[in-house]
Short mmCIF file of C-alpha atoms in Angstrom, two decimals:
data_model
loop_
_atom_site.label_atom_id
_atom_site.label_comp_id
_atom_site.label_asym_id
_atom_site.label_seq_id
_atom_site.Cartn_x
_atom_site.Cartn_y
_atom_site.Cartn_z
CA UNK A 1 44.65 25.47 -11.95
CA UNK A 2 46.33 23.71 -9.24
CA UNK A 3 49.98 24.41 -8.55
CA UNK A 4 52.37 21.32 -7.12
CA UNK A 5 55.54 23.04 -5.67
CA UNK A 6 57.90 20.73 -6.27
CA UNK A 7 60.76 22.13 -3.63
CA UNK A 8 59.38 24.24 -0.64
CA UNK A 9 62.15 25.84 0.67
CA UNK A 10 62.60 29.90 0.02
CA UNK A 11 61.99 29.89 -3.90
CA UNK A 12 58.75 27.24 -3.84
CA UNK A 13 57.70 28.50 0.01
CA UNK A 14 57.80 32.10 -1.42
CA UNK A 15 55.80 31.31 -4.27
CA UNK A 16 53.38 28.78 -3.08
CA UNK A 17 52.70 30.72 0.33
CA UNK A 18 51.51 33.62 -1.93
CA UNK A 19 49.65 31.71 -3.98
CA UNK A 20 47.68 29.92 -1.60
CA UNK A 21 47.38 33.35 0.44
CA UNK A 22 45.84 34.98 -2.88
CA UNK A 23 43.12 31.67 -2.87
CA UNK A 24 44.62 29.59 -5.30
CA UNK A 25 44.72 25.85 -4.94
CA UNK A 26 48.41 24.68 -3.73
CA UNK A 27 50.08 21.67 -2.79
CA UNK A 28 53.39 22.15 -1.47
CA UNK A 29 56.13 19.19 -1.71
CA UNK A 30 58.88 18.96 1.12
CA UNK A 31 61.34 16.41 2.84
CA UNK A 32 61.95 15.53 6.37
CA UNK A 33 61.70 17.47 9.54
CA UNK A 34 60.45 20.80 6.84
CA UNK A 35 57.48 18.55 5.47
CA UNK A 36 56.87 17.76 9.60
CA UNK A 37 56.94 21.44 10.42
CA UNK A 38 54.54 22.22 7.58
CA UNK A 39 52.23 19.19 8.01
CA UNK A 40 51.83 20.39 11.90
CA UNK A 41 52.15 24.06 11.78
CA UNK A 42 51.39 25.37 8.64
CA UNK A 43 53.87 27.72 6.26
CA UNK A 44 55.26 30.53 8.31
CA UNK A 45 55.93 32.94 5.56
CA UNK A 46 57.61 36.42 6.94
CA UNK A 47 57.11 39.15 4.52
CA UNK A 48 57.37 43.06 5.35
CA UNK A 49 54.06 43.40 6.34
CA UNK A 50 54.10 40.61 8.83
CA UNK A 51 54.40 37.29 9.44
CA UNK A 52 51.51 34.92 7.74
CA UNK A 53 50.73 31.28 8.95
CA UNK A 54 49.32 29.73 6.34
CA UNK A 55 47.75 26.27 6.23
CA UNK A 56 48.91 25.04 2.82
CA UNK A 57 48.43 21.26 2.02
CA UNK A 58 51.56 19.54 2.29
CA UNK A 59 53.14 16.25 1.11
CA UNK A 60 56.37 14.11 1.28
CA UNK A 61 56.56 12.12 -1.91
CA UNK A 62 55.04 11.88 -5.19
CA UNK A 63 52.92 9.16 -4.58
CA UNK A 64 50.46 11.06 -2.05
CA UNK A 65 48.89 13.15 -4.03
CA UNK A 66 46.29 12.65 -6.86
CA UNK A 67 47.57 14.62 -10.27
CA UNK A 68 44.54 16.09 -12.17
CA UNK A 69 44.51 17.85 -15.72
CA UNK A 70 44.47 21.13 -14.44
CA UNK A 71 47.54 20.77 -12.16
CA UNK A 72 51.25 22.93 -12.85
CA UNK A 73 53.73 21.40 -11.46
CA UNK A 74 56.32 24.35 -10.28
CA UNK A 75 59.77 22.53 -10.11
CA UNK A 76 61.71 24.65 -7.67
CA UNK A 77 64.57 22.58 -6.05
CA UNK A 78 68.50 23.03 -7.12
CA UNK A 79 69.64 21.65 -10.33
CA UNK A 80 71.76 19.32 -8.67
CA UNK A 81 68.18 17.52 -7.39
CA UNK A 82 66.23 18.21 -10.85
CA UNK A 83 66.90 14.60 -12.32
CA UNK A 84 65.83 12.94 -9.63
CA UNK A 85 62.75 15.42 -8.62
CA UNK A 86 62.08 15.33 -12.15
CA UNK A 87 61.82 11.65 -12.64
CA UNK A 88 59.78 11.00 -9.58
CA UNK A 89 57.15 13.46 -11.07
CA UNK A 90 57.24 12.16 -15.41
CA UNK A 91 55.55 9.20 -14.58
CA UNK A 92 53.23 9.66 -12.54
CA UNK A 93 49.64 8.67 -13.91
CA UNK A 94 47.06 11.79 -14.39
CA UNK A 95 44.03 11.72 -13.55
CA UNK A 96 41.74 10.70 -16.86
CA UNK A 97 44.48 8.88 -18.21
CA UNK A 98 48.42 9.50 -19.44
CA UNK A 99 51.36 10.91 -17.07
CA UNK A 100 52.39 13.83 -15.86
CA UNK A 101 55.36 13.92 -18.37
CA UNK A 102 52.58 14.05 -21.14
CA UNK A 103 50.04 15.90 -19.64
CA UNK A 104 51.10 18.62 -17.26
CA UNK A 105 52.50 21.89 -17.81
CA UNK A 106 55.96 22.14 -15.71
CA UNK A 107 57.22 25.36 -15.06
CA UNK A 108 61.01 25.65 -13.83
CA UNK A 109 60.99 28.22 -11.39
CA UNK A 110 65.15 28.11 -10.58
CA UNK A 111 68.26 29.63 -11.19
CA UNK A 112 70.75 28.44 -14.25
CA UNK A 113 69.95 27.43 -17.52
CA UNK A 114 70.29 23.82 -17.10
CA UNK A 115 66.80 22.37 -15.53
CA UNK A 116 64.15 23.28 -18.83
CA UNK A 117 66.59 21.14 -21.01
CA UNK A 118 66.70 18.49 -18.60
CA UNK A 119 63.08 19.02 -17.99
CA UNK A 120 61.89 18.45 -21.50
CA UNK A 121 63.52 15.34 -21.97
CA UNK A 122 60.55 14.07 -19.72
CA UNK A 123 57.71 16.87 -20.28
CA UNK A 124 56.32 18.11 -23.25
CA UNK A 125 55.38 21.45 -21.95
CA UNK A 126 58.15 23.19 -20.28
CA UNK A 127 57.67 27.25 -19.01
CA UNK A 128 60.97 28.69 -17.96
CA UNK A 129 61.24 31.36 -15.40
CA UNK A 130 64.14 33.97 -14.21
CA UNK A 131 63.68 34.44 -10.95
CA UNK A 132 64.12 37.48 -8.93
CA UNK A 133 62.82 36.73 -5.41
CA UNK A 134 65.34 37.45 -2.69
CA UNK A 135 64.59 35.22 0.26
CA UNK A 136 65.29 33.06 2.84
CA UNK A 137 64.43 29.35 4.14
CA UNK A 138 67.19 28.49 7.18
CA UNK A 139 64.45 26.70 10.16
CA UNK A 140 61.69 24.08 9.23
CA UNK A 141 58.48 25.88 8.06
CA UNK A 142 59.94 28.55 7.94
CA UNK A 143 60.72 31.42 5.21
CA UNK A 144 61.52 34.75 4.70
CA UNK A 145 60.61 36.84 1.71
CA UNK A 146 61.23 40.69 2.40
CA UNK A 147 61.18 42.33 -0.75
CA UNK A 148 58.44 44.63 -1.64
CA UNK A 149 55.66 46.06 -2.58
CA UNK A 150 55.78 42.55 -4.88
CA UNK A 151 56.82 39.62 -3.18
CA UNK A 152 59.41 39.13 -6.65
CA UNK A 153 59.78 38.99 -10.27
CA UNK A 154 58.82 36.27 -11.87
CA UNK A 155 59.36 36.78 -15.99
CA UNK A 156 57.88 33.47 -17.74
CA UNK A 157 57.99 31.97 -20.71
CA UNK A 158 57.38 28.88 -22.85
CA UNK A 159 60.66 26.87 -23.51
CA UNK A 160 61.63 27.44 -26.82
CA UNK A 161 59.87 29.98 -28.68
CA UNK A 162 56.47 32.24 -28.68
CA UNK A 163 54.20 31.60 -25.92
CA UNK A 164 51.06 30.37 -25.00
CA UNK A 165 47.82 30.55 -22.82
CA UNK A 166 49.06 28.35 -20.50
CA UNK A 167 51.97 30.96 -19.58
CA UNK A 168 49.16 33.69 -19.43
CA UNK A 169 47.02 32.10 -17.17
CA UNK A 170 49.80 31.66 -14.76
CA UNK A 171 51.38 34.80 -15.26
CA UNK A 172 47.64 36.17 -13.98
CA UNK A 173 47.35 34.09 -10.97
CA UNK A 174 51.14 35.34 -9.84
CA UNK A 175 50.15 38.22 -10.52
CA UNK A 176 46.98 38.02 -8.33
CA UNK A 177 49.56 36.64 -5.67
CA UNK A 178 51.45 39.54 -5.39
CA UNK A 179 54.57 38.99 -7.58
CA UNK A 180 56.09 40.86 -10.62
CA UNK A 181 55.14 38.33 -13.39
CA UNK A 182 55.62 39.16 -17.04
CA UNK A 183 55.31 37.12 -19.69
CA UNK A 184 58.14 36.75 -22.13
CA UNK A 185 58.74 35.32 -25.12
CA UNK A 186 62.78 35.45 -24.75
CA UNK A 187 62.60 33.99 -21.20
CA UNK A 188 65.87 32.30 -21.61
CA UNK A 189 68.00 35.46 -22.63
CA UNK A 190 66.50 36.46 -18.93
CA UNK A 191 67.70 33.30 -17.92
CA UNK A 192 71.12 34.08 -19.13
CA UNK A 193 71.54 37.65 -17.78
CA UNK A 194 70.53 36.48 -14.13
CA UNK A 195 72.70 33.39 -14.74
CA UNK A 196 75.20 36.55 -14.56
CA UNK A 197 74.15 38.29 -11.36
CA UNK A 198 74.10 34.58 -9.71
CA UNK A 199 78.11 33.84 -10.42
CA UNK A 200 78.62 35.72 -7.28
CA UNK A 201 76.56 33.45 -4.91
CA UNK A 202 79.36 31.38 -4.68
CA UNK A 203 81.68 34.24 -3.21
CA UNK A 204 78.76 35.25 -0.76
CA UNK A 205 78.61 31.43 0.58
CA UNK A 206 82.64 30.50 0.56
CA UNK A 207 83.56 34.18 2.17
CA UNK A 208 80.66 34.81 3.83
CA UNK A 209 80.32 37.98 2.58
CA UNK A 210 80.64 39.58 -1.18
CA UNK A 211 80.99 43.06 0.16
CA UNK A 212 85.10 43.64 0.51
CA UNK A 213 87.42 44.91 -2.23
CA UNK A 214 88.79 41.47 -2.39
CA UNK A 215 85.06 39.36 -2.77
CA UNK A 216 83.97 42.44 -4.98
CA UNK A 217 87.13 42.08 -7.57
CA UNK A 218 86.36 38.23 -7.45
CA UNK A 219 82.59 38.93 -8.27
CA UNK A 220 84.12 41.50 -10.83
CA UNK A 221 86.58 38.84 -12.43
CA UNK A 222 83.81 35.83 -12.39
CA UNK A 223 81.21 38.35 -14.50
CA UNK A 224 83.72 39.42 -16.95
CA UNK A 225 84.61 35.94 -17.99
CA UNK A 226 80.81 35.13 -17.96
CA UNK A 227 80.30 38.03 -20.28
CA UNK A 228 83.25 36.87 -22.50
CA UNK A 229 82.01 33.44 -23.02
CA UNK A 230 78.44 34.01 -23.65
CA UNK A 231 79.75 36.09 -26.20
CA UNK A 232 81.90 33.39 -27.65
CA UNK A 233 79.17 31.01 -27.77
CA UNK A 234 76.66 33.74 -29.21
CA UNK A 235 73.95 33.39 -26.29
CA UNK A 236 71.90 36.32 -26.05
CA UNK A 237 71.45 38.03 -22.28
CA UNK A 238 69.00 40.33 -20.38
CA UNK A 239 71.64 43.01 -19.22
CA UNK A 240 72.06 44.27 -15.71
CA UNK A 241 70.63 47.77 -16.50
CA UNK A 242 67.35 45.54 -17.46
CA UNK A 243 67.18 43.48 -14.59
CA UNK A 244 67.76 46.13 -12.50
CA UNK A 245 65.08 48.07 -14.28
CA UNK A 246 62.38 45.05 -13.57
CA UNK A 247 62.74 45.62 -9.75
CA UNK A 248 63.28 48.72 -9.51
CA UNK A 249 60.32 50.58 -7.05
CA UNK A 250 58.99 46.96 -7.45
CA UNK A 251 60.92 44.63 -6.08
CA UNK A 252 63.01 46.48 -2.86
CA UNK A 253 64.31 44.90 0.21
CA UNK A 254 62.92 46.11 3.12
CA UNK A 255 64.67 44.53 6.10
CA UNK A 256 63.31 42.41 8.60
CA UNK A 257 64.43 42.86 12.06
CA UNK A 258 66.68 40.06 12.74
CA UNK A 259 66.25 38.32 9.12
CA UNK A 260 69.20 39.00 6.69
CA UNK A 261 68.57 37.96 3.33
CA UNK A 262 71.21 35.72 2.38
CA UNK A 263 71.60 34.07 -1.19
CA UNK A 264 70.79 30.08 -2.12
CA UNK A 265 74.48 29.04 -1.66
CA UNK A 266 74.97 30.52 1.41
CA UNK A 267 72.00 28.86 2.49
CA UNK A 268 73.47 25.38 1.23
CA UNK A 269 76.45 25.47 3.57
CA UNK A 270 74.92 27.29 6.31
CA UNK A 271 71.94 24.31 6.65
CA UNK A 272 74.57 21.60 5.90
CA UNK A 273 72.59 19.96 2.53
CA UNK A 274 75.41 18.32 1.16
CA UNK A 275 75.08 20.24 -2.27
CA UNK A 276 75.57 23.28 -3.65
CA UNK A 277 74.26 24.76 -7.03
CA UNK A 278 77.38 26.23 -8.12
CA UNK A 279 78.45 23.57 -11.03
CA UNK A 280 75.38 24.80 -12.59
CA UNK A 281 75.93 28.47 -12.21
CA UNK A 282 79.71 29.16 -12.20
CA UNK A 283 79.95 25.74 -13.60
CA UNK A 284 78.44 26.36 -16.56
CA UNK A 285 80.40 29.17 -17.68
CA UNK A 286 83.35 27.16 -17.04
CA UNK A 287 81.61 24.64 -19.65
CA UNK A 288 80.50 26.99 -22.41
CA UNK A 289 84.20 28.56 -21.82
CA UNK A 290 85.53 25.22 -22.66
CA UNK A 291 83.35 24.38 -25.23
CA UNK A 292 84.20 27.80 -26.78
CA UNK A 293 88.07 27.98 -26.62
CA UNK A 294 87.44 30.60 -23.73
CA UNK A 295 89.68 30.85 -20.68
CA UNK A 296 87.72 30.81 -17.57
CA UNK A 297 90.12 30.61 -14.87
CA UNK A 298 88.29 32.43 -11.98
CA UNK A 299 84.73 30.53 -12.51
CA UNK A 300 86.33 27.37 -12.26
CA UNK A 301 88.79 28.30 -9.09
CA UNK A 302 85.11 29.23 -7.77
CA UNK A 303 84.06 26.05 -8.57
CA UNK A 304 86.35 24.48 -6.43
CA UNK A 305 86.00 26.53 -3.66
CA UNK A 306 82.48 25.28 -3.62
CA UNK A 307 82.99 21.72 -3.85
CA UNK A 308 86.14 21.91 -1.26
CA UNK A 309 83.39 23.63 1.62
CA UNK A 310 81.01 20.96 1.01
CA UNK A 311 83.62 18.02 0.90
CA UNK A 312 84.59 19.34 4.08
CA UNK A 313 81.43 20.44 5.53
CA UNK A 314 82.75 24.18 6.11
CA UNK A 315 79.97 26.91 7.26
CA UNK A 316 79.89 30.11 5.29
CA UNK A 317 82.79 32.38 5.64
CA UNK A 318 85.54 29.46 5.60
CA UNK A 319 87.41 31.06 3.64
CA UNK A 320 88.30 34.99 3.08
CA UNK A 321 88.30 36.76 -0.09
CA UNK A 322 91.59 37.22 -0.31
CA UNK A 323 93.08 33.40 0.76
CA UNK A 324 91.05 32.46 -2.76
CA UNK A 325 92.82 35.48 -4.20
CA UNK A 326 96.19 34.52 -3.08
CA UNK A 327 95.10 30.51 -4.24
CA UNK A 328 94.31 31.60 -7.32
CA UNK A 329 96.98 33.25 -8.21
CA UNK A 330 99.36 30.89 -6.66
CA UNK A 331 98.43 27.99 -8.47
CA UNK A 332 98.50 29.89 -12.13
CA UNK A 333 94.56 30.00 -12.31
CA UNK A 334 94.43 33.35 -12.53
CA UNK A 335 96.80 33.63 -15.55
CA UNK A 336 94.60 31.95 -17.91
CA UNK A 337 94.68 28.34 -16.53
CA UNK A 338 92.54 26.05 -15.00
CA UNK A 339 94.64 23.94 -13.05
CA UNK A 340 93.10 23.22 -9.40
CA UNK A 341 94.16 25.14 -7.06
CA UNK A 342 92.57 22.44 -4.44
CA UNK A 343 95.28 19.98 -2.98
CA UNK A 344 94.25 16.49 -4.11
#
């Protein structure tokens, strides 16, 4: 097999730098001045041990590389960029005839629960995985993985139901590459239960921090609501003892001098993208609360937090804790309503 990384940034560097480092074949896909930085220096992937510099084969678009039978194409960007990414890649001729949408295995290697659906509306074999690799991509070429001894969990799965030897095979080459990478025929109820743990990036990336009374009872309030609605809508998910249980004396931070680990929305503001994943995470409680006749007034006020940083290009920490607190409260939100409490 030959794995595409669609999205190099600390999810697809993370993965594709290990893979390649393990001697699998890898072709890593990446954008502006981080596709420059790879093309001329090579991946410069910092993990406990060290720092590796790894020449990994690198392209810009879709159309410079050849797609073959045997290639997996690992779809790693945010949701937000998933329709686009995903219909640059469905069309794409293979190799020996047909596309890549009828040929190729894609495996969604992202937080939410949103991408495989949108994903197999253009491929017929969609793999789903819940991600539990805490790192970090800030500089071009550069990223920061500093869990250990495996570089993350990985728990795959076919879309849908049972599994398959496609999911086998590239559960063993993870494996081989240093990651925690069980195969799972439920992948989706993991899906759900880190959908969960990832309500609080939001806090994190707004506040700058989720580690005060006030970001903690926020991060409280968003989970309980999540729990409550997934109940609602009868979804079935992984619970936190479990996914705590899959990393534990497996998947540990061990600090890097000088390299906090910060989560994927903090990253979003802090690099300026002009996106950030939350409508798919807290956003999609606030949906299936909707849907389900279930009051989700905290998830939503979240929800605007996020958009109002982007809109106005705010770095991490723009806002404390306790000003959304006070907003929330102030506008009604956090009586049961879910009336902005954004001016305008």
């Amino acid at each position: 097999m030959r794995y595409i990384i669609i999205g190099s940034g600390a999810i697809g560097g993370s993965i594709g730098g290990r893979l390649h480092e393990s001697g699998r074949s890898v072709v890593l896909v990446a954008r502006g001045a981080h596709y420059e930085a790879l093309r001329d220096n090579g991946l410069r992937l910092t993990v406990p041990t060290g720092t590796l510099i790894l020449d990994v084969p690198v392209v810009a678009r879709p159309q410079d590389v050849e797609l073959r039978a045997d290639d997996v194409l690992v779809l790693a960007v945010k949701t937000q960029d998933s329709v686009a990414a995903l219909d640059a890649w469905a069309a794409r001729p293979v190799t020996g005839g047909g596309t890549a949408g009828e040929r190729l295995a894609l495996v969604c290697a992202q937080n939410g629960v949103e991408n495989e659906r949108l994903a197999l509306r253009r491929f017929r074999e969609v793999y789903g995985v819940c991600v539990v690799l805490p790192s970090t991509h800030l500089n071009p070429g550069e990223v920061v993985a500093p869990c250990g001894p495996y570089t993350g969990a990985l728990v795959l799965g076919r879309y849908g139901t049972g599994t398959d030897e496609t999911a086998r095979q590239i559960s063993d080459d993870l494996e081989k590459a240093n990651f925690l990478a069980p195969v799972a025929t439920d992948v989706m109820r993991w899906k759900y239960g880190k959908l969960l743990g990832n309500l609080a990036n939001v806090v994190e990336a707004v506040c700058g921090s989720a580690s005060d009374a006030a970001a903690q009872d926020l991060v409280a309030r968003s989970k309980a609501e999540g729990a409550a609605v997934l109940g609602a809508a009868g979804i079935a998910y992984a619970s936190g003892a479990e996914i705590t249980e899959l990393r534990s004396g497996t998947v540990d931070p061990q600090p890097i001098a000088g390299e906090p680990t910060r989560g994927s929305s903090w990253q979003s503001l802090a690099r300026g993208t002009g996106s950030i994943e939350t409508d798919y995470l807290n956003g999609e409680i606030v949906l299936l609360g909707r849907k389900h006749g279930v009051p989700t007034p905290v998830n939503a006020a979240l929800q605007h937090a996020a958009r109002e940083s982007v809109h106005l290009s705010r770095e991490p920490g723009g806002l404390t804790a306790a000003e959304l607190s006070r907003r929330i409260m102030e506008s009604g939100t956090g009586r049961g309503r879910e009336s902005s409490p954004w001016p305008g």
